[in-house]
CSV table of C-alpha atoms in Angstrom, one decimal:
chain,number,residue,atom,x,y,z
Q,1,UNK,CA,14.4,-32.5,-59.0
Q,2,UNK,CA,10.6,-31.3,-58.6
Q,3,UNK,CA,10.9,-28.6,-57.3
Q,4,UNK,CA,13.4,-27.4,-59.8
Q,5,UNK,CA,10.8,-28.5,-62.6
Q,6,UNK,CA,8.1,-26.4,-60.5
Q,7,UNK,CA,9.5,-23.3,-60.6
Q,8,UNK,CA,10.8,-23.9,-64.7
Q,9,UNK,CA,7.3,-24.9,-65.5
Q,10,UNK,CA,6.4,-21.6,-63.5
Q,11,UNK,CA,8.8,-19.0,-64.8
Q,12,UNK,CA,7.9,-20.7,-68.4
Q,13,UNK,CA,4.2,-20.7,-67.5
Q,14,UNK,CA,4.4,-16.4,-66.8
Q,15,UNK,CA,7.0,-15.6,-69.6
Q,16,UNK,CA,4.0,-17.8,-72.0
Q,17,UNK,CA,1.2,-15.5,-70.7
Q,18,UNK,CA,3.4,-11.7,-71.3
Q,19,UNK,CA,3.9,-13.6,-74.6
Q,20,UNK,CA,0.6,-14.1,-75.7
Q,21,UNK,CA,-0.3,-10.4,-74.2
Q,22,UNK,CA,2.5,-8.8,-76.3
Q,23,UNK,CA,1.1,-10.7,-79.3
Q,24,UNK,CA,-2.9,-10.1,-78.9
Q,25,UNK,CA,-1.8,-6.5,-77.8
Q,26,UNK,CA,0.0,-6.3,-81.1
Q,27,UNK,CA,-2.9,-7.6,-83.4
Q,28,UNK,CA,-4.8,-4.7,-82.0
Q,29,UNK,CA,-2.5,-2.8,-82.5
Q,30,UNK,CA,-2.6,-3.5,-86.5
Q,31,UNK,CA,-5.8,-2.0,-86.4
Q,32,UNK,CA,-4.7,1.4,-84.5
Q,33,UNK,CA,-1.8,1.6,-87.0
Q,34,UNK,CA,-4.1,2.6,-89.8
Q,35,UNK,CA,-5.8,5.7,-88.0
Q,36,UNK,CA,-3.5,6.6,-85.5
Q,37,UNK,CA,0.1,5.3,-86.6
Q,38,UNK,CA,2.3,8.1,-84.7
Q,39,UNK,CA,0.1,7.1,-81.4
Q,40,UNK,CA,0.5,3.1,-82.2
Q,41,UNK,CA,4.6,3.7,-83.1
Q,42,UNK,CA,4.9,4.7,-79.1
Q,43,UNK,CA,2.7,2.2,-77.8
Q,44,UNK,CA,4.6,-0.7,-79.5
Q,45,UNK,CA,7.8,0.5,-78.7
Q,46,UNK,CA,6.2,0.8,-75.1
Q,47,UNK,CA,4.0,-2.4,-75.2
Q,48,UNK,CA,7.5,-4.4,-76.5
Q,49,UNK,CA,10.3,-2.4,-74.4
Q,50,UNK,CA,7.6,-3.7,-71.3
Q,51,UNK,CA,8.0,-7.0,-72.8
Q,52,UNK,CA,11.7,-7.4,-73.1
Q,53,UNK,CA,12.0,-6.0,-69.4
Q,54,UNK,CA,9.9,-8.5,-67.8
Q,55,UNK,CA,10.9,-11.1,-69.6
Q,56,UNK,CA,14.1,-10.4,-69.2
Q,57,UNK,CA,13.7,-10.2,-65.5
Q,58,UNK,CA,12.3,-13.4,-65.6
Q,59,UNK,CA,15.3,-15.5,-67.6
Q,60,UNK,CA,17.1,-14.1,-64.8
Q,61,UNK,CA,14.8,-15.7,-62.2
Q,62,UNK,CA,14.8,-19.0,-64.3
Q,63,UNK,CA,18.1,-19.2,-65.1
Q,64,UNK,CA,19.0,-17.9,-61.3
Q,65,UNK,CA,16.8,-21.2,-60.2
Q,66,UNK,CA,15.9,-23.6,-62.2
Q,67,UNK,CA,19.3,-24.6,-64.6
Q,68,UNK,CA,21.5,-27.0,-62.4
Q,69,UNK,CA,24.7,-26.6,-64.4
Q,70,UNK,CA,26.5,-23.5,-64.9
Q,71,UNK,CA,26.5,-23.7,-68.9
Q,72,UNK,CA,22.5,-23.4,-69.6
Q,73,UNK,CA,22.3,-21.2,-66.2
Q,74,UNK,CA,24.7,-18.8,-68.0
Q,75,UNK,CA,23.1,-18.2,-71.3
Q,76,UNK,CA,19.5,-17.8,-69.3
Q,77,UNK,CA,20.9,-15.2,-67.0
Q,78,UNK,CA,22.9,-13.4,-70.9
Q,79,UNK,CA,19.7,-13.5,-72.3
Q,80,UNK,CA,18.0,-11.7,-69.2
Q,81,UNK,CA,20.4,-9.3,-69.7
Q,82,UNK,CA,20.0,-8.7,-73.5
Q,83,UNK,CA,15.6,-8.6,-73.4
Q,84,UNK,CA,16.8,-6.2,-70.2
Q,85,UNK,CA,19.1,-3.4,-72.4
Q,86,UNK,CA,17.2,-3.9,-75.2
Q,87,UNK,CA,14.2,-2.5,-73.3
Q,88,UNK,CA,16.1,0.4,-72.2
Q,89,UNK,CA,17.2,1.0,-75.5
Q,90,UNK,CA,13.7,0.5,-76.8
Q,91,UNK,CA,12.6,3.2,-74.2
Q,92,UNK,CA,15.4,5.7,-75.5
Q,93,UNK,CA,14.7,5.5,-79.3
Q,94,UNK,CA,10.9,5.9,-78.4
Q,95,UNK,CA,11.4,9.8,-79.3
Q,96,UNK,CA,11.2,11.1,-82.4
Q,97,UNK,CA,9.0,8.4,-84.1
Q,98,UNK,CA,6.9,8.6,-87.0
Q,99,UNK,CA,4.7,6.9,-89.3
Q,100,UNK,CA,7.7,4.7,-90.3
Q,101,UNK,CA,9.5,2.7,-87.5
Q,102,UNK,CA,13.1,3.7,-87.5
Q,103,UNK,CA,15.5,2.2,-88.8
Q,104,UNK,CA,17.5,2.0,-85.4
Q,105,UNK,CA,14.4,0.4,-83.7
Q,106,UNK,CA,13.7,-1.9,-85.8
Q,107,UNK,CA,17.5,-3.0,-86.0
Q,108,UNK,CA,17.6,-3.0,-81.8
Q,109,UNK,CA,14.6,-5.2,-82.1
Q,110,UNK,CA,15.8,-7.7,-84.9
Q,111,UNK,CA,19.4,-8.1,-83.0
Q,112,UNK,CA,18.0,-8.9,-80.0
Q,113,UNK,CA,15.6,-11.6,-81.4
Q,114,UNK,CA,19.1,-13.3,-83.1
Q,115,UNK,CA,21.0,-12.9,-79.8
Q,116,UNK,CA,18.4,-14.5,-77.5
Q,117,UNK,CA,17.2,-16.8,-80.2
Q,118,UNK,CA,21.2,-18.1,-80.5
Q,119,UNK,CA,21.5,-17.9,-76.4
Q,120,UNK,CA,18.7,-20.1,-76.7
Q,121,UNK,CA,19.3,-22.6,-79.1
Q,122,UNK,CA,22.7,-23.0,-77.3
Q,123,UNK,CA,20.8,-23.1,-73.9
Q,124,UNK,CA,19.0,-26.2,-75.8
Q,125,UNK,CA,21.7,-27.7,-76.8
Q,126,UNK,CA,23.4,-27.6,-73.7
Q,127,UNK,CA,21.3,-28.5,-71.0
Q,128,UNK,CA,20.6,-32.2,-69.9
Q,129,UNK,CA,17.2,-32.8,-71.2
Q,130,UNK,CA,15.4,-36.8,-72.2
Q,131,UNK,CA,12.7,-35.3,-74.2
Q,132,UNK,CA,11.6,-31.6,-75.7
Q,133,UNK,CA,14.6,-30.3,-77.3
Q,134,UNK,CA,13.1,-30.1,-80.7
Q,135,UNK,CA,10.2,-28.0,-79.1
Q,136,UNK,CA,12.4,-25.7,-77.3
Q,137,UNK,CA,14.9,-25.5,-80.3
Q,138,UNK,CA,11.8,-24.4,-82.7
Q,139,UNK,CA,11.0,-21.8,-80.0
Q,140,UNK,CA,14.7,-21.0,-81.3
Q,141,UNK,CA,15.0,-20.7,-84.2
Q,142,UNK,CA,11.5,-19.1,-84.7
Q,143,UNK,CA,13.3,-16.2,-82.7
Q,144,UNK,CA,16.1,-15.8,-85.6
Q,145,UNK,CA,13.5,-16.2,-87.6
Q,146,UNK,CA,11.7,-12.9,-86.6
Q,147,UNK,CA,15.4,-11.3,-86.7
Q,148,UNK,CA,15.7,-12.2,-90.0
Q,149,UNK,CA,12.6,-11.2,-91.5
Q,150,UNK,CA,13.0,-7.8,-89.8
Q,151,UNK,CA,16.3,-7.1,-91.1
Q,152,UNK,CA,14.9,-7.9,-94.6
Q,153,UNK,CA,15.8,-5.6,-98.1
Q,154,UNK,CA,13.4,-3.3,-97.2
Q,155,UNK,CA,12.7,-1.9,-94.0
Q,156,UNK,CA,8.8,-2.6,-93.5
Q,157,UNK,CA,6.1,0.2,-92.8
Q,158,UNK,CA,4.9,0.4,-89.4
Q,159,UNK,CA,1.5,-1.8,-90.3
Q,160,UNK,CA,3.7,-4.6,-91.1
Q,161,UNK,CA,6.1,-4.4,-88.3
Q,162,UNK,CA,3.7,-4.6,-85.9
Q,163,UNK,CA,2.1,-7.5,-87.9
Q,164,UNK,CA,5.2,-9.3,-87.8
Q,165,UNK,CA,5.9,-8.6,-84.0
Q,166,UNK,CA,2.3,-9.8,-83.5
Q,167,UNK,CA,2.3,-13.0,-85.2
Q,168,UNK,CA,5.5,-13.5,-83.7
Q,169,UNK,CA,4.9,-12.8,-80.3
Q,170,UNK,CA,2.0,-14.9,-80.8
Q,171,UNK,CA,3.4,-18.1,-82.1
Q,172,UNK,CA,6.0,-18.2,-79.6
Q,173,UNK,CA,3.3,-18.0,-76.7
Q,174,UNK,CA,2.0,-20.7,-78.5
Q,175,UNK,CA,5.3,-22.7,-78.0
Q,176,UNK,CA,5.8,-21.7,-74.5
Q,177,UNK,CA,2.7,-23.0,-74.0
Q,178,UNK,CA,3.8,-26.1,-75.3
Q,179,UNK,CA,6.6,-27.0,-73.9
Q,180,UNK,CA,4.8,-25.2,-70.4
Q,181,UNK,CA,2.8,-28.0,-70.8
Q,182,UNK,CA,5.9,-30.5,-71.9
Q,183,UNK,CA,7.2,-30.1,-68.6
Q,184,UNK,CA,4.1,-30.6,-66.3
Q,185,UNK,CA,3.9,-33.7,-68.2
Q,186,UNK,CA,7.8,-34.3,-66.8
Q,187,UNK,CA,6.9,-33.0,-63.7
Q,188,UNK,CA,4.2,-36.1,-63.1
Q,189,UNK,CA,6.4,-38.5,-64.0
Q,190,UNK,CA,9.1,-37.5,-62.3
Q,191,UNK,CA,6.5,-38.1,-59.3
């Protein structure tokens, strides 16, 4: 039990750092987008795709090591596979970028957020948790809300899209940090 919590906390901690770095990088990209929109667009796609790739790999590791039951494990591994597939597709879509993010890329990121949020929600409610389900559900709901915000009536311009991505990543990082600290408390109470 202790090794399982430590492994889960470590992976979640690394995922938290990656998410916060994505948010901070996105915040700086908003300023850069005013002066060099095309360069910023390519950098944002590369930043997001790198994040999705690493987060997907860590999700697969977490699914393989931290979950006891088959159901939560398959949701975590599936989330990782979706993230890796999204990263590959985003790297492919980098070419042909203009001042406005192409709708296909925004739709790809929105679908990634919706699918991973739904998988996180499914994992949250299928896992055997005594406490913390609300925090994990809030993390999943944030991903779904971000996906919906990108699929709005009008596609956002580059600065708006980057700003939304940065705020999403920062909020997700804070929620993941809270979950990491919660797992640390679980580890101490298990001793």
